[in-house]
XYZ file of C-alpha atoms in Angstrom:
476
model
C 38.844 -4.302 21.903
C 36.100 -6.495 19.677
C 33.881 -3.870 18.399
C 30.351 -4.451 19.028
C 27.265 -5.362 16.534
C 27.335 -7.423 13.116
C 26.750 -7.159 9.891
C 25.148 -4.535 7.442
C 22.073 -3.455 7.628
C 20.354 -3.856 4.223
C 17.777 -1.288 2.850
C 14.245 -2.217 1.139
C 12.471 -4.192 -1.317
C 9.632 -2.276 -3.423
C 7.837 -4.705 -5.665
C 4.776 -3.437 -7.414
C 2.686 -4.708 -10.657
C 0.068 -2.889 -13.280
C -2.515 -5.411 -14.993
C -4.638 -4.683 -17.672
C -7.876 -6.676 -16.133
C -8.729 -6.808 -12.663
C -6.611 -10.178 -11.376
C -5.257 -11.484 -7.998
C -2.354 -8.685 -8.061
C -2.281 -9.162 -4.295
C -0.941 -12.863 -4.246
C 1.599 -11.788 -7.257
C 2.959 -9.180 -4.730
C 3.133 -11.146 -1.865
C 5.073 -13.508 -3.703
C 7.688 -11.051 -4.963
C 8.207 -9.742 -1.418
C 8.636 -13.190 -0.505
C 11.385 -12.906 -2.872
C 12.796 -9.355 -1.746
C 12.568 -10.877 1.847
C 16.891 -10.576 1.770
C 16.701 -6.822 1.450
C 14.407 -6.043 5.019
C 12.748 -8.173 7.361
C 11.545 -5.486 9.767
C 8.082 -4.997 8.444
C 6.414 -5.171 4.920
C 2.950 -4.371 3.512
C 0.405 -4.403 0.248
C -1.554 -2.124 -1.152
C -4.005 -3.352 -3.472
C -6.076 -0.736 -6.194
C -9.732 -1.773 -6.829
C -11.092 0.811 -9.039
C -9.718 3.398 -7.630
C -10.170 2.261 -3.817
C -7.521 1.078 -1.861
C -7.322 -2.013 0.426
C -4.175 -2.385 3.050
C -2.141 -4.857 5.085
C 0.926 -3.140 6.725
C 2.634 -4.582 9.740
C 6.309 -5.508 11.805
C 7.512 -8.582 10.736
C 8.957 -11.250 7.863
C 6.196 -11.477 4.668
C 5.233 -14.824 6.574
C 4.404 -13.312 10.084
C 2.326 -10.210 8.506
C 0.597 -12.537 5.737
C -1.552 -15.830 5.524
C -4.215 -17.503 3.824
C -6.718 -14.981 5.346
C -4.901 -11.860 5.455
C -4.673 -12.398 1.717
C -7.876 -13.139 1.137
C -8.961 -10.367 2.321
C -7.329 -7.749 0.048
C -9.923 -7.776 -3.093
C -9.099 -8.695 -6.526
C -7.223 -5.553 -8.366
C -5.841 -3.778 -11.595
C -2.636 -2.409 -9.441
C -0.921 -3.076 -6.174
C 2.211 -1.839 -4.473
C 4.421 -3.979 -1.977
C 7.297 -3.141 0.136
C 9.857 -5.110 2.964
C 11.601 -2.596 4.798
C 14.779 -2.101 6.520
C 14.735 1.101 7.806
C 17.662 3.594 7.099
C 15.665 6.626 8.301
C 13.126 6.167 11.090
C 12.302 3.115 14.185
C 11.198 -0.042 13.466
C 7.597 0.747 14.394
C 4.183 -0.166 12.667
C 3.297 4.250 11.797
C 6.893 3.465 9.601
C 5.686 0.576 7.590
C 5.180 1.137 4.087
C 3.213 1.444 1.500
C 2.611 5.013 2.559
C -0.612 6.068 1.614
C -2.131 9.392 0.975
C -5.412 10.685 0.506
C -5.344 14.475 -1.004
C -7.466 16.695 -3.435
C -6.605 15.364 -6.661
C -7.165 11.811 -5.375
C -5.069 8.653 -3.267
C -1.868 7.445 -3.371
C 0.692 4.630 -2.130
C 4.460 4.806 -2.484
C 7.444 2.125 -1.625
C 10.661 3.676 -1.432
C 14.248 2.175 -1.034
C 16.932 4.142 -0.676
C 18.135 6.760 1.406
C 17.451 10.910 0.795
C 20.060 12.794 2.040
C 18.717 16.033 2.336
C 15.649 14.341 4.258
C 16.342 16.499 7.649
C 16.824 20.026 5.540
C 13.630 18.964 3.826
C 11.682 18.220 6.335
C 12.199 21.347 8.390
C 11.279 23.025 5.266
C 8.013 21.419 5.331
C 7.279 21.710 9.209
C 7.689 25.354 8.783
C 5.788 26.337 5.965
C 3.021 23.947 7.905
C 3.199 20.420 7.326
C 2.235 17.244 9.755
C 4.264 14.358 9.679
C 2.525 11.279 11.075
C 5.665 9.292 10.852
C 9.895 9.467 11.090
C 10.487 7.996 7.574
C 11.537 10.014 4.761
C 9.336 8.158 2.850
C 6.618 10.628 4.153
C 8.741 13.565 2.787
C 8.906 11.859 -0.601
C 4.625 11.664 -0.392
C 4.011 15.164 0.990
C 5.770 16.809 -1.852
C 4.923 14.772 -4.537
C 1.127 15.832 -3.130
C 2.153 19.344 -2.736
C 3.766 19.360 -6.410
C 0.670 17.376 -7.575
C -1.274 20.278 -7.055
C 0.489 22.778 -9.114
C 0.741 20.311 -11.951
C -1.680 18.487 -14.700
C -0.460 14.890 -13.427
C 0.910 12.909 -10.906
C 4.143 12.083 -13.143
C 4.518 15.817 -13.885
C 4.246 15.895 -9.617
C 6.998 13.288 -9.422
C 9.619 14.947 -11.409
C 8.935 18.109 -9.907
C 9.569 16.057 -6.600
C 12.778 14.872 -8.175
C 13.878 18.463 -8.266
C 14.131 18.603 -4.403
C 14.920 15.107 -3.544
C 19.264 14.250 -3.079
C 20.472 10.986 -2.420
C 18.860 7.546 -3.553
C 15.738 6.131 -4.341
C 13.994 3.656 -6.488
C 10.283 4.454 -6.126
C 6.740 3.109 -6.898
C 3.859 5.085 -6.447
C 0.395 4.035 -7.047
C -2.532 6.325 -8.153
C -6.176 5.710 -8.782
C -5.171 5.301 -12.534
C -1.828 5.061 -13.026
C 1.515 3.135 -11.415
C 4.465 5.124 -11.675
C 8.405 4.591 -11.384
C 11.269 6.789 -10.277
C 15.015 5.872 -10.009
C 17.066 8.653 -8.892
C 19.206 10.517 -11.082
C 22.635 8.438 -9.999
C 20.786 4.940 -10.106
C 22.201 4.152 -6.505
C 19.659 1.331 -6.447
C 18.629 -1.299 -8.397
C 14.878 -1.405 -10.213
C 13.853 -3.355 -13.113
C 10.601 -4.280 -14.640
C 9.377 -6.920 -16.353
C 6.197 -8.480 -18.611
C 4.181 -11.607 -17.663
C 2.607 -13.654 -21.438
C -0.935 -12.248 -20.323
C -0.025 -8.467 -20.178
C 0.703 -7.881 -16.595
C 3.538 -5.510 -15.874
C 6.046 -6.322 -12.984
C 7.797 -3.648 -11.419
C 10.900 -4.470 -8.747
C 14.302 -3.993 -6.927
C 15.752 -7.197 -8.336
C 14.923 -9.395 -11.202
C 14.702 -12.488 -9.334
C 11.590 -11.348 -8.014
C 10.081 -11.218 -11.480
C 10.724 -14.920 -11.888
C 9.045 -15.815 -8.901
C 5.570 -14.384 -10.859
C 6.548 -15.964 -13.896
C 7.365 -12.393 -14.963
C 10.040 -12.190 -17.953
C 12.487 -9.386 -17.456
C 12.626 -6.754 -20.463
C 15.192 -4.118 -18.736
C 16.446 -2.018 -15.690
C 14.550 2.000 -14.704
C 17.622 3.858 -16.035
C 18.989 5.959 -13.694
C 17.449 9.333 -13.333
C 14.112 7.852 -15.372
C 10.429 7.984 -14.780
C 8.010 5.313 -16.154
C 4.401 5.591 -16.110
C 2.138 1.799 -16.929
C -1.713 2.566 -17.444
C -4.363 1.762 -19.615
C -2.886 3.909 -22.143
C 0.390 1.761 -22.499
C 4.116 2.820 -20.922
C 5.303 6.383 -20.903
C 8.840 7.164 -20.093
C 10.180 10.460 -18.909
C 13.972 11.005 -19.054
C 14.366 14.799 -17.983
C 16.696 13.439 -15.881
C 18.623 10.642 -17.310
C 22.309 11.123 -18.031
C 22.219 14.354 -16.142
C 24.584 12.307 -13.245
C 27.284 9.769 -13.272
C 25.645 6.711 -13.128
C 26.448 5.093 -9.359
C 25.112 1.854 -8.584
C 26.043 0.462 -5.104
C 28.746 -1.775 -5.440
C 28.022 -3.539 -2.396
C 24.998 -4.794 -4.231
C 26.994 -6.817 -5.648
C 29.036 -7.921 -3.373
C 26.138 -8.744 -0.659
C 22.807 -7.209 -1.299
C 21.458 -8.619 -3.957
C 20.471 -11.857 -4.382
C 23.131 -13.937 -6.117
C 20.729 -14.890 -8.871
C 19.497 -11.092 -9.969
C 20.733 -8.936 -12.584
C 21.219 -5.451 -12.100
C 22.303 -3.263 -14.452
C 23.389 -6.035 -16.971
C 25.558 -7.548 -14.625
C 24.998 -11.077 -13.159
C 25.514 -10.706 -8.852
C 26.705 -14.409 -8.902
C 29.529 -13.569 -11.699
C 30.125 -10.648 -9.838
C 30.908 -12.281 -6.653
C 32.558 -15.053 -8.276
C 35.056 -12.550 -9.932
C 35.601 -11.379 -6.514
C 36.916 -14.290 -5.485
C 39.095 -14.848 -7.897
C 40.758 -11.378 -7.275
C 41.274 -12.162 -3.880
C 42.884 -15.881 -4.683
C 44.897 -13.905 -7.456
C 46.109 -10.753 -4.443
C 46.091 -12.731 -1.481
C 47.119 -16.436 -2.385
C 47.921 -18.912 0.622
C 49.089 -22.742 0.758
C 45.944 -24.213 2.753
C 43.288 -27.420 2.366
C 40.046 -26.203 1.651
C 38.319 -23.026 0.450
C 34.958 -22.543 2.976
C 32.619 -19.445 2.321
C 30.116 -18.134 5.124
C 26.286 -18.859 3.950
C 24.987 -16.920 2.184
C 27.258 -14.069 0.345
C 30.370 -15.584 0.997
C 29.592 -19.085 -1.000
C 29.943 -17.246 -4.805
C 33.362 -16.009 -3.815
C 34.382 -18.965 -2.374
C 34.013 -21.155 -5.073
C 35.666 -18.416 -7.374
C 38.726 -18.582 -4.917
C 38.636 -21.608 -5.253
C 38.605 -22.530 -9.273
C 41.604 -19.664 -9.231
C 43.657 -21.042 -6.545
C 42.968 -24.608 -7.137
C 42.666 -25.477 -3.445
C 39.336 -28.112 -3.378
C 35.651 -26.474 -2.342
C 34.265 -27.142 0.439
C 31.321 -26.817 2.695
C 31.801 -26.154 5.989
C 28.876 -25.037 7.426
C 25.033 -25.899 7.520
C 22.691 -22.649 7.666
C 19.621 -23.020 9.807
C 17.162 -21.989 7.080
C 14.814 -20.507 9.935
C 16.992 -18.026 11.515
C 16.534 -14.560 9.710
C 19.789 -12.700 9.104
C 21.462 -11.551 12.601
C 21.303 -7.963 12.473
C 17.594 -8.206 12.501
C 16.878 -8.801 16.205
C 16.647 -5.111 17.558
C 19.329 -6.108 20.860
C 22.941 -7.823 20.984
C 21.996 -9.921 23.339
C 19.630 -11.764 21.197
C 21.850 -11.258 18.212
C 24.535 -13.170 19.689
C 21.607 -16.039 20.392
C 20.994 -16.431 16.850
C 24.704 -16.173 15.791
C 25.201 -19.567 17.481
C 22.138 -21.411 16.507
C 22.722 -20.176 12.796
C 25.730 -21.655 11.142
C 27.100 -24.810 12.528
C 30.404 -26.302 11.263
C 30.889 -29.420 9.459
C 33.888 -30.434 11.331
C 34.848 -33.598 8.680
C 35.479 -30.247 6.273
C 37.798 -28.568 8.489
C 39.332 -30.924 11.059
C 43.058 -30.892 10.904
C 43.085 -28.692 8.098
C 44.423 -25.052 6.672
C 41.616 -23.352 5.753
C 40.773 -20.358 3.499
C 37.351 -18.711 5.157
C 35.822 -16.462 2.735
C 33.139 -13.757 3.560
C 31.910 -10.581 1.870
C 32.595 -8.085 4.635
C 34.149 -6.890 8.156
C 31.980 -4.230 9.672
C 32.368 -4.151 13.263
C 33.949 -7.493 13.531
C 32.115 -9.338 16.037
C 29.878 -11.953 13.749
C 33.621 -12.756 12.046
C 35.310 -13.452 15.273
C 32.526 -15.888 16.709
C 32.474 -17.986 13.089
C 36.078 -17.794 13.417
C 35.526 -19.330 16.454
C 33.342 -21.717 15.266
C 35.580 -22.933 12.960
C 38.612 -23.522 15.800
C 36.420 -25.438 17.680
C 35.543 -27.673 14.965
C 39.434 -28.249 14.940
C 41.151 -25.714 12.166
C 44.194 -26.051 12.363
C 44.994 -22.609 10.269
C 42.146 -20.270 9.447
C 43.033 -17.603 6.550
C 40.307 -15.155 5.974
C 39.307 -13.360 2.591
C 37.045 -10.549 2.651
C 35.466 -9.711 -0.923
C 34.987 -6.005 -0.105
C 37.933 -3.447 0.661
C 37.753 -2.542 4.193
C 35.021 -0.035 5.614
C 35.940 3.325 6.456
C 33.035 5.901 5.565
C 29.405 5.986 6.717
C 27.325 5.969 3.855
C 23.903 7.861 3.474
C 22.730 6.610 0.501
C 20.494 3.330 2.087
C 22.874 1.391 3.833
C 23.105 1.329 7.652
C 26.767 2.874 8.234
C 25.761 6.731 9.896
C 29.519 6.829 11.473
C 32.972 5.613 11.519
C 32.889 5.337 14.974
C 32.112 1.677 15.117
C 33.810 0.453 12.040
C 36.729 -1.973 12.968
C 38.930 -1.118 9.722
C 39.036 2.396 11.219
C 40.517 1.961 13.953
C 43.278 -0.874 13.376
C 45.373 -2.463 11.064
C 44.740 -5.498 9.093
C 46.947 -7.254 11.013
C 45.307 -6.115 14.056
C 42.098 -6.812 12.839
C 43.356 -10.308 11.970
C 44.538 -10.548 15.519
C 41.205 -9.394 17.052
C 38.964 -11.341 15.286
C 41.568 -14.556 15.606
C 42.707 -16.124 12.176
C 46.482 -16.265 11.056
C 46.243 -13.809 7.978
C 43.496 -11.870 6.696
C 42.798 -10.052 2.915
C 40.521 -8.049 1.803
C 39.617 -7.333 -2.033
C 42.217 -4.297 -3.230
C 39.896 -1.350 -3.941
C 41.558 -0.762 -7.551
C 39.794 -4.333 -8.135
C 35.892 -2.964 -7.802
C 35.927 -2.506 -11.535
C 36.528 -5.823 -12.738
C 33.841 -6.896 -11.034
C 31.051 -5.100 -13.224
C 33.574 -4.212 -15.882
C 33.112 -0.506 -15.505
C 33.722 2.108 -13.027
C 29.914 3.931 -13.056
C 29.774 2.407 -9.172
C 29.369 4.094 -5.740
C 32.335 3.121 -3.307
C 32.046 5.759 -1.137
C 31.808 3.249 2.061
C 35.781 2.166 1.157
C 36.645 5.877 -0.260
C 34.974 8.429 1.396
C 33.856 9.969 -2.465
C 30.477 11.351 -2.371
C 28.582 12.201 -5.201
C 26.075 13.807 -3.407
C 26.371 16.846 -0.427
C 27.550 15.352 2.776
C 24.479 15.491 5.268
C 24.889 17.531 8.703
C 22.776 15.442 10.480
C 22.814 11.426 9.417
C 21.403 9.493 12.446
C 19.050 6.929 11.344
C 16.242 8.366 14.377
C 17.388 11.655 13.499
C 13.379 12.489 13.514
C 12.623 10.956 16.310
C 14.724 13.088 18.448
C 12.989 15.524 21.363
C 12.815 18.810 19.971
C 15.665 20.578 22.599
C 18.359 17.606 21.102
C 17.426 18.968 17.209
């Protein structure tokens, strides 16, 4: 049986920027999120800080549905602002879930962007509702922002509020959080995911998941958040806290690398494209095969194509064209409409393949449908073999630390063989990327796996579903 749905769900983009004269930080922001649009396309918003007063657009869709010419123009000029693109891990796609979440309290207002993925979100929010709190949405964003605020009011800052918050707070997340005066930066303790900052030549500092979206400000990258740090940018320069840095075994995602990120960030130190080109390499050096042409799927599979390719020796090629307008298929909320854009979004350039034994490379089987209908794509275009490389071990564990794997229920590698899987999905041999190989491709082994190992750093959550709070009260 073909399992049903397609490929990962990504997590979020946080972008945010501190400048030390009031400037057009609105426009710099909506560019970066332009820039983070690969890590969610379910909503996105800006918050923009005008002396202290905040100005908002938050809404469901791509940064080019939700802002124009005159949306823009209608956030003010600024010292700070704060974007986000969200995929949600926790919570519906529904407009009381976009982010920025903002906050008005007794020691002033406050925006955060979060990405990432807190474990202990349902203990922690029970904890709240009992002791009082009002939730106003089912992200656990919100639980982040109510107890920095509670923790804000016991202490003499906000920062001194945000590592108290880090205190409670298991699982990942790279944070920005806007104040009247200050912009401040968390990574958590294990550095699950990525954040990086850079400087513009005029003074403006650039705060976001990946460093490609500093170049698209003209921003020039000066390092990654370590993991477990807080940074603070004001007027009175940049302050960082590290009460909580080496504390944890540093655990970057790997899967970053292997498909999040974009291929021409850095995270970490490590260059994705290298990365992914290593990965081919290690699959053309474990899983070799006698074919014609080495094809990757747009987008993640291309890097590790073309590094199967240099290994092996077999020529490049590309065999299909990517609609540029067709977002990435898990974003349309039924199957039905996800199989739609699966067939108007790659087509297959059958002078490539025609005749021919062809290596298909790709970075991942979840469920298996999306690689059975390419597969197909590629027989009608007149394959005569099809061998497929995967550049990730096979999927076996959920993960709760931002991606959207909550069970094993629905993951194909969990139920069959690789030579089943091969079978079901329709090629003539099929290899993945040997899980002892993960290491060469960042040349360390500070990584989270724990979607191909089932190792958790963190406690193992009771309750995982991503609408876990939007249940009725007699299914809690």
């Amino acid at each position: 049986m073909l399992l049903t749905d397609t490929k990962l769900h990504e997590e979020c983009g946080v972008f945010g920027e501190y400048s030390p004269t009031i400037t057009n930080v609105a426009r710099d922001v909506y560019y970066g999120l332009y820039a983070l649009q690969h890590r969610g396309q379910e909503s996105c918003g800006i918050v923009v800080n005008d002396d202290g007063l905040f100005f908002s657009r938050k809404d469901i869709g791509q940064v080019s549905t939700v802002f124009d010419s005159d949306s823009l123009a209608k956030l003010p000029e600024g010292n700070m602002a704060v974007g986000h693109c969200r995929y949600g891990t926790t919570g519906g796609n529904s407009r009381h879930n976009c982010q920025p979440i903002e906050v008005n309290h007794q020691k002033g207002k406050m925006a955060l962007a979060h990405n990432g993925n807190i474990s202990n979100a349902f203990e922690l929010r029970n904890q709240l509702e009992l002791s009082g709190a009002i939730f106003h949405t089912t992200s656990d964003t919100e639980i982040i922002a109510y107890i920095v605020t509670r923790e804000r009011l016991k202490t003499p800052s906000i920062e001194a509020a945000v590592l108290e918050t880090m205190k409670h707070l298991e699982g990942a997340y790279s944070i920005i959080l806007m104040s009247a005066q200050k912009l401040i930066v968390a990574r958590d303790p294990h550095g699950f995911r990525p954040l990086c900052y850079g400087k513009t030549v005029d003074g403006r500092y650039i705060i976001a998941s990946e460093s490609c979206a500093l170049e698209a400000v003209g921003a020039e990258f000066v390092r990654d958040v370590r993991p477990g740090e807080v940074m603070v940018f004001s007027k009175e320069g940049i302050k960082s806290f590290t009460d909580f840095c080496d504390t944890k075994k540093g655990q970057i995602c790997i899967f970053e690398y292997i498909y999040f990120a974009r291929p021409d960030s850095v995270i970490d130190g490590i260059s994705v494209h290298s990365a992914r080109v290593k990965a081919g390499e290690i699959l053309a050096e474990t899983h070799p095969v006698d074919a014609d042409v080495v094809v990757g799927v747009p987008d993640s599979g291309l890097d590790a194509a073309l590094g199967y390719s240099r290994y092996s020796g077999i020529p490049y090629g590309i065999g299909f064209i990517k609609n540029k307008y067709i977002g990435r298929t898990f974003i349309s909320p039924t199957q039905n409409e996800r199989n739609s854009q699966v067939k108007i979004k790659l087509n297959p350039i059958s002078s490539t393949v025609k005749g021919k034994s062809v290596v298909l490379v790709d970075d991942s089987i979840v469920r298996g449908t999306t690689c059975g209908r390419i597969v197909k794509l590629l027989r009608e275009a007149g394959a005569r073999e099809i061998h497929m490389r995967i550049s990730s071990p096979p999927f076996t564990n959920p993960c709760y630390y931002g991606t959207d794997i909550d069970t094993r229920e629905n993951l194909i590698a969990c139920h069959h063989t690789v030579e089943e899987i091969a079978e079901i999905i329709g090629v003539d041999t099929l290899g993945y990327l040997p899980m002892e190989s993960l290491s060469r491709l960042v040349g360390h082994d500070n990584y989270c796996n724990a979607c191909f190992s089932g190792h958790y750093e963190t406690k193992v959550p009771e309750v995982v579903s991503k609408n876990r709070f939007e249940k009725r009260l007699s299914e809690r």
